[in-house]
Short mmCIF file of C-alpha atoms in Angstrom, two decimals:
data_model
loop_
_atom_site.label_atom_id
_atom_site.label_comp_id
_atom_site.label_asym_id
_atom_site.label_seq_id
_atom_site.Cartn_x
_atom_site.Cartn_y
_atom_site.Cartn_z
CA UNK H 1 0.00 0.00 0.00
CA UNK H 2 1.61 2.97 -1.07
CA UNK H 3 -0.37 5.21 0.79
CA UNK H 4 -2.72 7.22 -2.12
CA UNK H 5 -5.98 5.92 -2.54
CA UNK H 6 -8.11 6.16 -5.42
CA UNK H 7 -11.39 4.89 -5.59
CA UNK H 8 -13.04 3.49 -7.69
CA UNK H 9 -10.18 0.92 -9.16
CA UNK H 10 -12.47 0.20 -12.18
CA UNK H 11 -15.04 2.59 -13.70
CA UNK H 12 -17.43 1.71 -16.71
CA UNK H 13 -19.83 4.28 -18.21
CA UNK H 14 -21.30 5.12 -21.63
CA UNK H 15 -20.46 8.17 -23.81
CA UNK H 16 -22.15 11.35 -22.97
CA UNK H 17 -21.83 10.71 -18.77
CA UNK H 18 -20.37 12.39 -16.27
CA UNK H 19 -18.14 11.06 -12.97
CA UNK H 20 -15.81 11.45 -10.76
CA UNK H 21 -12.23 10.23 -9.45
CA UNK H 22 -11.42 10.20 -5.94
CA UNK H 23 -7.91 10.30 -4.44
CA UNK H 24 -6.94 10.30 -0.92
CA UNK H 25 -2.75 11.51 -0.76
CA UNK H 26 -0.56 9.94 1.48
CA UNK H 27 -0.71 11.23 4.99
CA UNK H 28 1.33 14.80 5.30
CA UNK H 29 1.47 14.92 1.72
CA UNK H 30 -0.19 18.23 0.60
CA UNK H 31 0.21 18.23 -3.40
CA UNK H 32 -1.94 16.12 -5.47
CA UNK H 33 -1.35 15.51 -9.20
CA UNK H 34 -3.77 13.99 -11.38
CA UNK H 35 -1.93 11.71 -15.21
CA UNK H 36 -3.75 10.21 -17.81
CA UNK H 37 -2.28 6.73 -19.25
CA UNK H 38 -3.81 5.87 -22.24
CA UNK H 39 -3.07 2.93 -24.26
CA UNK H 40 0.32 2.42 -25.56
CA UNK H 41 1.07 6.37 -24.04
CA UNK H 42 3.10 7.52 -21.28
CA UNK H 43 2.12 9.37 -18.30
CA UNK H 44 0.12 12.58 -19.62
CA UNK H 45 -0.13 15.13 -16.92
CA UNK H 46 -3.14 16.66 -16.47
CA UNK H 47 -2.96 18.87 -13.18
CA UNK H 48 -1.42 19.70 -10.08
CA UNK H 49 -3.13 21.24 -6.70
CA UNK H 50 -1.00 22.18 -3.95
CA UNK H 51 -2.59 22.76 -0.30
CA UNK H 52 -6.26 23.17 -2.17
CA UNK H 53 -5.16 25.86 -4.60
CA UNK H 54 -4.38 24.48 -8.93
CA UNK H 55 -0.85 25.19 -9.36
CA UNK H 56 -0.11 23.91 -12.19
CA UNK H 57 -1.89 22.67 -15.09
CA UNK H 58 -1.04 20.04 -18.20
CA UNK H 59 -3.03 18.74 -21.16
CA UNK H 60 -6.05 18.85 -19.43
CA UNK H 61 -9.63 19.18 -21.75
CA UNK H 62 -12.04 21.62 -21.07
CA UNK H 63 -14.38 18.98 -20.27
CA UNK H 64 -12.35 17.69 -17.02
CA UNK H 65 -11.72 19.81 -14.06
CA UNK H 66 -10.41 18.80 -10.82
CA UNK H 67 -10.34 20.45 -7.18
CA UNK H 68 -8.64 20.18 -4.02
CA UNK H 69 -10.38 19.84 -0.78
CA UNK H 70 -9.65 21.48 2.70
CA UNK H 71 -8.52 17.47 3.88
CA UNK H 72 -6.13 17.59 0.91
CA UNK H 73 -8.49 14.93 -0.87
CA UNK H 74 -8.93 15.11 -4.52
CA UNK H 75 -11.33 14.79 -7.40
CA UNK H 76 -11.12 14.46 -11.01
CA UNK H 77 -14.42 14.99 -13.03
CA UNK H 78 -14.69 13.97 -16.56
CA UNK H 79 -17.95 15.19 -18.42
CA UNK H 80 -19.24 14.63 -22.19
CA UNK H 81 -17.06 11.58 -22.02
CA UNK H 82 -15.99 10.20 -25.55
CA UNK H 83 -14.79 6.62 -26.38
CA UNK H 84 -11.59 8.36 -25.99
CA UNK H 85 -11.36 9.17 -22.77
CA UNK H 86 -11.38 5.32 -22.10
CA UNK H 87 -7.96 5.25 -19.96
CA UNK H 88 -6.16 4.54 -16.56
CA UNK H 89 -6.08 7.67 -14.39
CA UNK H 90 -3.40 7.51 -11.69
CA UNK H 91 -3.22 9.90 -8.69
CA UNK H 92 -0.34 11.01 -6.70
CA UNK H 93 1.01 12.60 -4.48
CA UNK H 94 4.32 15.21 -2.79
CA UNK H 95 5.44 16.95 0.45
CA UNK H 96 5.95 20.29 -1.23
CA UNK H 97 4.91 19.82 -4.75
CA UNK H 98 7.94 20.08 -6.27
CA UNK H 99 8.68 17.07 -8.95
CA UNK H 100 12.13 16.42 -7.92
CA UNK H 101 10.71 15.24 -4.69
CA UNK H 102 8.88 12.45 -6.52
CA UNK H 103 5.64 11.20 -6.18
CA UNK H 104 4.02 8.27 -4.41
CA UNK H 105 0.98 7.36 -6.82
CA UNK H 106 -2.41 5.48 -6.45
CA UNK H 107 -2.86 2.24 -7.95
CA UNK H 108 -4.80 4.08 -10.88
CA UNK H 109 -8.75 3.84 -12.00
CA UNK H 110 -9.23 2.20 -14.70
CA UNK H 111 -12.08 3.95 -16.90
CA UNK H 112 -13.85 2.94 -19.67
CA UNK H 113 -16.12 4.29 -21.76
CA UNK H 114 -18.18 2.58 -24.20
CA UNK G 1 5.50 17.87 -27.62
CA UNK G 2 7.58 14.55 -26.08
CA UNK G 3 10.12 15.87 -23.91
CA UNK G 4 10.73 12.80 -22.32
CA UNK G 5 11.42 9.86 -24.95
CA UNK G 6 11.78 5.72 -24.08
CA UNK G 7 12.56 4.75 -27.70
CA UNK G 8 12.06 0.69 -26.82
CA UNK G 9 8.39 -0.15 -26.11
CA UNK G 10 9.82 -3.61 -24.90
CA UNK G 11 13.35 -5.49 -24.04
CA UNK G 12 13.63 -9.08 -22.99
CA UNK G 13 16.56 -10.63 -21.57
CA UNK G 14 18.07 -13.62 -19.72
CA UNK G 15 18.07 -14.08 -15.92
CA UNK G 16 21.21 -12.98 -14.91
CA UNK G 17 22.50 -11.02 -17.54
CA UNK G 18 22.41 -6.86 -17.52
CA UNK G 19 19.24 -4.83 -18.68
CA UNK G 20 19.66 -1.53 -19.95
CA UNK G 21 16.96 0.67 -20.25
CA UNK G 22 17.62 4.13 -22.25
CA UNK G 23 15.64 7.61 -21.92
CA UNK G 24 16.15 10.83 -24.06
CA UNK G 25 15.23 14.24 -23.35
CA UNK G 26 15.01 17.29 -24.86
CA UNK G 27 14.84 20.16 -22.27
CA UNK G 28 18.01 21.19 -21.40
CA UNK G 29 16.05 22.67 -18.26
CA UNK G 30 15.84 19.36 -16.90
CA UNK G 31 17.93 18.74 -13.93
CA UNK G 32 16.39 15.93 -12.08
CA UNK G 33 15.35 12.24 -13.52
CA UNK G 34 13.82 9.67 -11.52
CA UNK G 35 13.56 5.82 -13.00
CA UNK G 36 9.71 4.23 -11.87
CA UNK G 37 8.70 0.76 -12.28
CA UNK G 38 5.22 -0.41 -12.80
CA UNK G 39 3.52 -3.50 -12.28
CA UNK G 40 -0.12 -4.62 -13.53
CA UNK G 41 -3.07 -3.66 -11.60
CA UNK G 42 -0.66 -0.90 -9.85
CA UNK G 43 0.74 2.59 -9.83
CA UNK G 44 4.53 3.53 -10.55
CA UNK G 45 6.84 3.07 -7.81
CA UNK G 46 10.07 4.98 -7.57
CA UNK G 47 13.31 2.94 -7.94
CA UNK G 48 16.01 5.86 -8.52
CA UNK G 49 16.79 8.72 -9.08
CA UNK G 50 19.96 11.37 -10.52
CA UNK G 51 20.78 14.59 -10.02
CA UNK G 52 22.36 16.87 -12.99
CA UNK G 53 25.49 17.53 -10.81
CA UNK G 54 25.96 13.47 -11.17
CA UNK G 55 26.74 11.36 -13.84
CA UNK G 56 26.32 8.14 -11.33
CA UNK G 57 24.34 7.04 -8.88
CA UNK G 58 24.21 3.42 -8.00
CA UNK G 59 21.45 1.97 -5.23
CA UNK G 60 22.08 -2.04 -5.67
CA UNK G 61 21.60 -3.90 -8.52
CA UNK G 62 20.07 -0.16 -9.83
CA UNK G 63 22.76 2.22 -11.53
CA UNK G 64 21.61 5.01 -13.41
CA UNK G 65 23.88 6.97 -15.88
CA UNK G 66 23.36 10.21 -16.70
CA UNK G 67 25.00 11.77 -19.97
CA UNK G 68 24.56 15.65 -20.28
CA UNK G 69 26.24 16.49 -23.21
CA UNK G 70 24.05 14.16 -25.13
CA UNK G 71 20.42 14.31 -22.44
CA UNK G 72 20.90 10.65 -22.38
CA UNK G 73 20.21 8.63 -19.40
CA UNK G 74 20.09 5.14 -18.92
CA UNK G 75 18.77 2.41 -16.18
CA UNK G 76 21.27 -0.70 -15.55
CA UNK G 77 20.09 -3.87 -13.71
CA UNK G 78 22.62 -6.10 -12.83
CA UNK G 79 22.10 -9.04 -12.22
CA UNK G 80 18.35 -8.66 -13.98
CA UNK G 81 16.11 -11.51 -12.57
CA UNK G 82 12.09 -12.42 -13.39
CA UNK G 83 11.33 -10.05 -10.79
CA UNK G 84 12.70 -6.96 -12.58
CA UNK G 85 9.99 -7.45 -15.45
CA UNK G 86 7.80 -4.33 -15.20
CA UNK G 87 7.73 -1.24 -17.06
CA UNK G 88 9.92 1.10 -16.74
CA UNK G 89 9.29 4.48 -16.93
CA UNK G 90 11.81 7.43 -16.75
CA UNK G 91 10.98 10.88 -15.72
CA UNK G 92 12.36 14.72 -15.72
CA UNK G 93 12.33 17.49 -13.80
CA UNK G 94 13.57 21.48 -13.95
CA UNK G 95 14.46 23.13 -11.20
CA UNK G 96 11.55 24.05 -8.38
CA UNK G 97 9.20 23.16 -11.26
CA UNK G 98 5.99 21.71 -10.16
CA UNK G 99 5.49 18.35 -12.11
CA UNK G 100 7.22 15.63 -14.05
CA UNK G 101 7.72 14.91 -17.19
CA UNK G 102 7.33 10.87 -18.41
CA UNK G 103 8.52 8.75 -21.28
CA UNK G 104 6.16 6.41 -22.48
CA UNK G 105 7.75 3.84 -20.36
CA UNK G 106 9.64 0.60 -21.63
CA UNK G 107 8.42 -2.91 -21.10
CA UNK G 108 11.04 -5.11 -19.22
CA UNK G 109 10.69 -9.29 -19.55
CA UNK G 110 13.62 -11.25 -17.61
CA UNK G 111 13.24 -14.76 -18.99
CA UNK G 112 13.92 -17.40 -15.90
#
């Protein structure tokens, strides 16, 4: 157990819906980042929150958005979803935020849209 | 854009023998990489990492190299065994920046 949880592990929905990606970060970790894996891609960062404010942000569409709660827990919603969309979404996690402190990640939810 | 570039999608080798996984970059910015491994059904874990100021750094059976002059890095596993077959995926940082940057990772199979 590494300490990030996401929830849910697997995730099945049609095109057109809407839902949402939970992470918990590892205990005294207060940055959260949020990567996209599709198939056959790397790691595709999407966006970063840091003590509940968006610090940085990747290639994420205009139809996901993400926020940071006051416990430091996370959510990633994905709306209008497209066949496309069907990927693994991992979630992790830093002290400071900083990326050469490396991140702890989630074991990833695994959506996907049909 | 690719900043971060794992030109093998997959490398098998024999139990026992070295494994050596390679990672380009482009950002000369970058002064931080970080090697993670992946299993199914799980997140990346961190195995090592390199600072710019090295060209070294050695944790085991792990050794990554770092080549400046040509933003080249590579992964060594020596001896490799079945346990080492993951993928491996090799990341960059710049300074006080807030993310990292990933390859699209390299498939690793250690044949027993």
């Amino acid at each position: 157990d590494s300490g990030v949880t996401q929830t849910p592990k697997h995730l099945i929905t049609a095109t057109g819906q809407r839902v949402t990606l939970r992470c918990s970060p590892r205990s005294g970790d207060l940055s959260v980042y949020w990567y996209q894996q599709s198939l056959d891609q790397g790691l595709q960062f999407l966006i970063q929150y840091y003590n509940g404010e968006e610090r940085a942000k990747g290639n994420i569409l205009e139809r996901f958005s993400a926020q940071q709660f006051p416990d430091l827990h996370s959510e990633l919603n994905l709306s209008s979803l497209e066949l496309g969309d069907s990927a693994l979404y991992f979630c992790a996690s830093s002290p400071r935020g900083q990326g050469a402190d490396g991140y702890t990640f989630g074991s990833g939810t695994r959506l996907t849209v049909v | 854009d690719q900043q971060v570039k794992q030109n093998s999608p997959s490398l098998s080798v024999q139990e026992g023998r070295i494994s050596i996984l390679n990672c380009d970059y482009t950002n000369s910015m970058f002064d931080y990489f970080l090697w993670y491994k992946k299993y199914p059904a799980e997140g990346p874990t961190f195995l090592i990492s390199i600072s710019s100021i090295k060209d070294k750094n050695e944790d085991g059976r792990f050794t990554v190299f770092l080549n400046k002059s040509a933003k080249h890095l590579s992964l060594h596993i020596v001896p490799s065994q079945p346990g080492d077959s993951a993928v491996y995926f090799c990341a960059a940082s710049a300074y006080q920046a807030n993310n990292l940057f990933f390859g699209t990772g390299t498939r690793l199979t250690v044949i027993p």
